[in-house]
XYZ file of C-alpha atoms in Angstrom:
360
model
C 241.708 43.926 229.671
C 240.570 47.197 228.049
C 244.111 48.653 228.109
C 245.465 45.525 226.473
C 242.769 45.595 223.806
C 243.677 49.178 222.951
C 247.355 48.267 222.796
C 246.529 45.398 220.445
C 244.983 47.848 217.983
C 247.885 50.291 218.165
C 250.508 47.571 217.813
C 248.732 46.123 214.807
C 248.563 49.516 213.082
C 252.254 50.204 213.738
C 253.122 46.800 212.259
C 250.782 47.285 209.288
C 252.421 50.588 208.345
C 255.591 48.694 207.487
C 254.302 45.227 206.580
C 251.075 45.797 204.614
C 250.697 43.491 201.626
C 250.647 45.165 198.223
C 247.339 44.173 196.645
C 245.787 45.559 193.442
C 242.607 46.674 195.220
C 244.307 48.207 198.254
C 245.452 51.741 199.031
C 248.740 51.564 200.951
C 248.598 53.011 204.486
C 250.999 55.857 203.707
C 249.041 56.815 200.581
C 245.833 56.722 202.582
C 247.264 59.070 205.203
C 248.309 61.402 202.376
C 244.749 61.671 201.131
C 244.320 58.854 198.601
C 240.874 57.429 199.272
C 240.018 53.799 198.447
C 237.631 53.237 195.547
C 234.493 51.619 197.045
C 233.869 49.780 193.750
C 237.288 48.093 193.891
C 236.894 47.336 197.608
C 233.475 45.750 196.998
C 234.643 43.759 193.964
C 237.681 42.396 195.813
C 235.657 41.411 198.866
C 233.106 39.504 196.768
C 235.878 37.713 194.881
C 237.763 36.864 198.068
C 234.812 34.992 199.574
C 235.929 31.333 199.687
C 238.847 32.133 197.331
C 242.539 32.817 197.954
C 244.272 36.139 197.341
C 246.667 34.471 194.893
C 243.761 33.264 192.747
C 241.785 36.498 192.945
C 244.553 38.866 191.798
C 244.418 37.968 188.094
C 240.611 37.840 188.041
C 240.395 41.230 189.746
C 242.765 42.832 187.253
C 240.873 41.252 184.338
C 237.532 42.523 185.679
C 238.728 46.055 186.394
C 240.449 46.316 183.006
C 237.208 45.326 181.304
C 234.771 47.042 183.682
C 236.676 49.832 185.495
C 233.594 51.314 187.195
C 230.342 50.063 188.628
C 228.565 51.778 185.713
C 230.574 49.646 183.272
C 229.729 46.463 185.150
C 226.043 47.363 185.311
C 226.038 47.811 181.533
C 227.510 44.316 180.987
C 225.408 41.227 180.309
C 225.142 38.505 182.923
C 226.527 36.005 180.401
C 229.689 38.091 179.956
C 230.111 38.422 183.720
C 229.713 34.656 184.175
C 232.263 33.997 181.434
C 234.779 36.329 183.077
C 234.067 34.695 186.453
C 234.479 31.114 185.183
C 236.981 29.258 187.352
C 236.437 31.319 190.520
C 233.637 29.029 191.725
C 230.599 29.798 193.900
C 228.850 31.237 190.854
C 225.956 32.769 192.763
C 228.537 35.436 193.670
C 228.851 36.415 190.006
C 225.093 36.623 189.520
C 224.730 38.726 192.667
C 227.676 40.862 191.530
C 225.718 41.874 188.453
C 222.499 42.434 190.447
C 224.381 44.568 192.968
C 226.005 46.713 190.267
C 222.594 47.229 188.682
C 221.088 48.312 192.014
C 223.951 50.652 192.926
C 223.585 52.430 189.570
C 219.783 52.420 189.566
C 219.052 53.214 193.219
C 222.207 54.960 194.465
C 223.359 56.989 191.493
C 226.395 54.781 190.957
C 227.761 55.450 194.466
C 228.094 52.723 197.076
C 226.319 53.877 200.258
C 228.593 54.790 203.162
C 226.388 52.972 205.651
C 226.602 49.415 206.974
C 222.857 48.766 206.902
C 222.452 50.186 203.386
C 225.366 48.083 202.144
C 223.855 45.022 203.812
C 220.658 45.546 201.802
C 222.498 45.136 198.473
C 222.487 41.738 196.692
C 225.301 39.397 197.684
C 226.462 41.530 200.623
C 226.192 39.938 204.053
C 227.259 40.946 207.557
C 230.976 40.465 206.958
C 231.121 42.089 203.520
C 229.057 45.127 204.559
C 231.373 45.692 207.533
C 234.476 45.240 205.375
C 233.341 47.714 202.716
C 232.224 50.229 205.352
C 235.547 50.067 207.209
C 237.972 49.808 204.293
C 236.239 52.129 201.817
C 234.736 54.677 204.207
C 236.676 54.331 207.505
C 233.466 53.544 209.370
C 234.299 51.833 212.709
C 232.815 48.409 211.925
C 234.034 45.064 213.258
C 235.377 43.125 210.284
C 235.715 39.416 211.047
C 236.771 36.980 208.322
C 238.503 33.624 208.772
C 241.902 35.241 209.307
C 240.548 37.609 211.950
C 238.692 34.774 213.708
C 241.958 32.888 213.965
C 243.938 35.894 215.265
C 241.456 36.871 217.974
C 240.574 33.336 219.031
C 244.296 32.826 219.689
C 244.850 36.189 221.335
C 242.134 35.372 223.878
C 242.292 31.551 223.816
C 238.593 31.376 222.970
C 237.429 27.900 223.949
C 233.961 28.162 222.381
C 233.903 26.201 219.108
C 233.062 27.858 215.819
C 230.566 28.835 214.585
C 229.145 29.514 218.090
C 232.208 31.626 218.895
C 231.555 34.136 216.103
C 229.688 36.698 218.221
C 232.220 36.396 221.050
C 235.090 37.000 218.633
C 233.261 39.895 217.003
C 232.903 41.549 220.420
C 236.633 41.137 221.071
C 237.443 42.731 217.718
C 235.080 45.622 218.451
C 236.765 46.200 221.817
C 240.207 46.381 220.144
C 239.035 48.628 217.307
C 240.927 51.961 217.443
C 239.045 55.229 216.981
C 241.323 56.219 214.123
C 241.985 54.179 210.962
C 239.377 51.402 211.309
C 239.917 50.421 207.667
C 243.647 49.953 208.128
C 242.998 48.089 211.372
C 240.711 45.642 209.553
C 243.318 45.046 206.862
C 246.083 44.732 209.462
C 244.137 41.944 211.186
C 243.618 40.199 207.850
C 247.284 40.515 206.920
C 248.429 39.218 210.292
C 246.280 36.110 209.878
C 247.405 35.596 206.283
C 251.144 36.031 206.806
C 252.055 35.367 210.466
C 249.142 33.930 212.471
C 248.647 31.180 209.886
C 246.545 28.036 210.443
C 249.626 25.821 210.729
C 253.069 26.670 212.104
C 252.349 30.343 212.912
C 255.399 32.627 213.081
C 254.792 33.684 216.666
C 258.281 35.177 217.127
C 257.483 37.785 214.465
C 253.991 38.627 215.717
C 253.479 42.291 216.731
C 250.888 41.309 219.375
C 252.706 38.236 220.720
C 252.930 39.691 224.236
C 249.119 39.766 224.451
C 248.496 36.278 223.065
C 246.966 33.864 225.578
C 247.282 30.905 223.207
C 251.010 31.494 222.733
C 251.587 31.711 226.506
C 249.505 28.855 227.795
C 248.433 26.682 224.860
C 249.338 25.511 221.396
C 248.151 28.321 219.082
C 247.316 25.757 216.386
C 244.466 24.412 218.543
C 242.601 27.709 217.978
C 240.063 28.479 216.712
C 238.281 25.453 218.149
C 236.250 23.746 215.440
C 233.670 20.966 215.616
C 234.526 17.659 213.972
C 234.068 17.783 210.212
C 231.201 15.842 208.735
C 232.179 13.621 205.838
C 230.754 14.907 202.563
C 228.542 12.575 200.542
C 229.896 11.466 197.160
C 227.470 11.826 194.268
C 227.850 10.036 190.944
C 226.983 10.983 187.384
C 228.133 10.954 183.783
C 229.304 13.670 181.404
C 229.254 13.381 177.622
C 231.832 15.148 175.476
C 230.639 15.299 171.868
C 233.282 16.476 169.377
C 232.378 17.548 165.842
C 234.427 16.759 162.761
C 235.776 20.316 162.965
C 236.914 19.763 166.571
C 234.154 21.789 168.252
C 232.614 20.599 171.525
C 228.865 20.442 172.146
C 227.904 22.690 175.052
C 224.623 23.602 176.674
C 223.408 26.146 179.204
C 222.354 24.988 182.654
C 219.039 26.058 184.120
C 218.510 29.498 185.645
C 218.261 28.203 189.221
C 220.216 25.862 191.448
C 223.840 24.764 191.389
C 225.947 26.413 188.646
C 222.885 28.251 187.335
C 223.246 29.716 183.836
C 226.744 28.281 183.429
C 227.902 26.295 180.386
C 228.426 22.550 180.492
C 228.716 19.466 178.331
C 225.586 17.280 178.494
C 225.392 15.332 181.769
C 223.030 13.071 183.650
C 220.709 14.419 186.324
C 222.905 14.573 189.435
C 222.726 17.082 192.280
C 223.688 17.435 195.952
C 220.936 15.043 197.037
C 220.955 12.313 194.411
C 223.134 10.399 191.944
C 222.724 10.474 188.200
C 223.285 7.576 185.816
C 226.914 6.822 185.038
C 226.346 4.823 181.846
C 225.271 5.882 178.345
C 221.557 5.975 179.160
C 221.631 9.781 179.269
C 223.878 10.272 176.234
C 222.718 12.850 173.664
C 223.440 10.438 170.772
C 222.813 6.864 171.856
C 223.739 5.407 168.462
C 227.159 7.056 168.382
C 230.374 5.187 169.141
C 231.217 6.220 172.692
C 234.605 5.887 174.383
C 235.048 5.738 178.157
C 237.702 8.293 179.138
C 237.856 7.746 182.901
C 236.522 9.666 185.879
C 236.986 13.132 187.332
C 236.409 14.206 190.924
C 235.267 17.609 192.090
C 234.369 18.928 195.532
C 231.497 21.345 196.056
C 230.603 22.970 199.377
C 228.191 20.264 200.525
C 229.140 17.215 198.472
C 231.817 15.623 196.338
C 231.076 14.634 192.745
C 232.510 11.779 190.691
C 231.679 11.926 186.991
C 232.290 9.163 184.477
C 233.462 10.870 181.291
C 232.387 9.612 177.869
C 233.504 10.945 174.478
C 232.296 10.517 170.913
C 233.255 11.978 167.556
C 230.028 13.136 165.917
C 229.654 12.796 162.180
C 228.066 15.709 160.335
C 224.308 15.672 160.899
C 224.545 13.086 163.705
C 223.535 15.630 166.326
C 221.484 18.757 165.843
C 221.987 21.069 168.824
C 218.832 21.953 170.722
C 217.909 25.583 171.483
C 220.033 25.616 174.639
C 223.014 23.913 172.949
C 225.784 25.109 170.642
C 229.130 24.056 169.182
C 232.192 25.727 170.692
C 235.543 25.518 168.902
C 238.810 24.998 170.755
C 239.664 28.694 170.410
C 236.279 29.608 171.934
C 236.190 27.143 174.836
C 238.462 29.247 177.042
C 236.004 32.147 176.824
C 232.918 30.090 177.677
C 231.292 30.281 181.119
C 232.572 26.819 182.028
C 232.832 26.005 185.743
C 235.955 24.189 186.915
C 234.180 20.824 187.059
C 233.365 21.070 183.345
C 236.903 22.126 182.470
C 238.048 18.954 184.225
C 235.587 16.891 182.177
C 236.721 18.359 178.849
C 240.389 18.014 179.769
C 239.789 14.356 180.651
C 238.251 13.661 177.246
C 240.518 16.014 175.264
C 243.912 16.184 177.048
C 245.366 18.491 174.390
C 243.023 21.286 175.446
C 244.492 23.563 178.118
C 242.401 26.000 180.124
């Protein structure tokens, strides 16, 4: 088994040298061998963005962020509101808030340098076991076992791991550690990720093109698509609520800032009823900001969060001058400003439902 595990690492590196994906945050293997070191800031930023988000989606956000804030010092000097606005649409907004906290801490406590140590990285805001290992390996070539969803799939198939996730995580991590080559641990981590993303895919994997096919127990004796073994999915509860789109005579939309804690904290939204993951909100006009206005029902939008699905009834009204005076936490945002607001995807859906001409 140990010889095979070593061969797996070598085969993956040989394949990666010719097949590595070109990504804006990555140093190509040949450039790395010629002395170009990865920028830990770019590695960290990409890994935070890639949590629960696809590479295709992250690319444009990453380039926008690094154009605006090319170093961790630049990001630390930014306001949280600006970071949230730039993050809008990526989802899982606690990542953006922790991104800012982490940049602040790296500048304040580490002189603007990310620590080349797994434990020290793990102590930074928003960095967990996986992300600390990924930054350590990719940015600093520290031999850490990097196990994301792609790597779980690759190694669960290579060894036909019958233990269901998430219980199998430690077993898979041990298998990755055993295959980890002494040289180039960062490239090995990225090779495993690339293999899972391009060949060892969740459905219809391209086994004939796999560089470690000869070692794969699932390919020999099973259907690779049955791995990793996962428990049956629990059906998500559906929560209900209402959202109110108020449009001024000038075409501006009334927005407000959500609270500083909880779901979508500090993000912008149109006024809504009091829904959350555990309870429904009213779906009628009882929570409308201007009960005497002429409201129009625009339909419903659906949005899926991690732990629940949300169905919002969308209402719209045209507000005459003086009909509504924005509260302290509210403001009018014109059509040309809406795209720059810190609006989560669910709120973009709401506004688009009420105002189809607006494109985000």
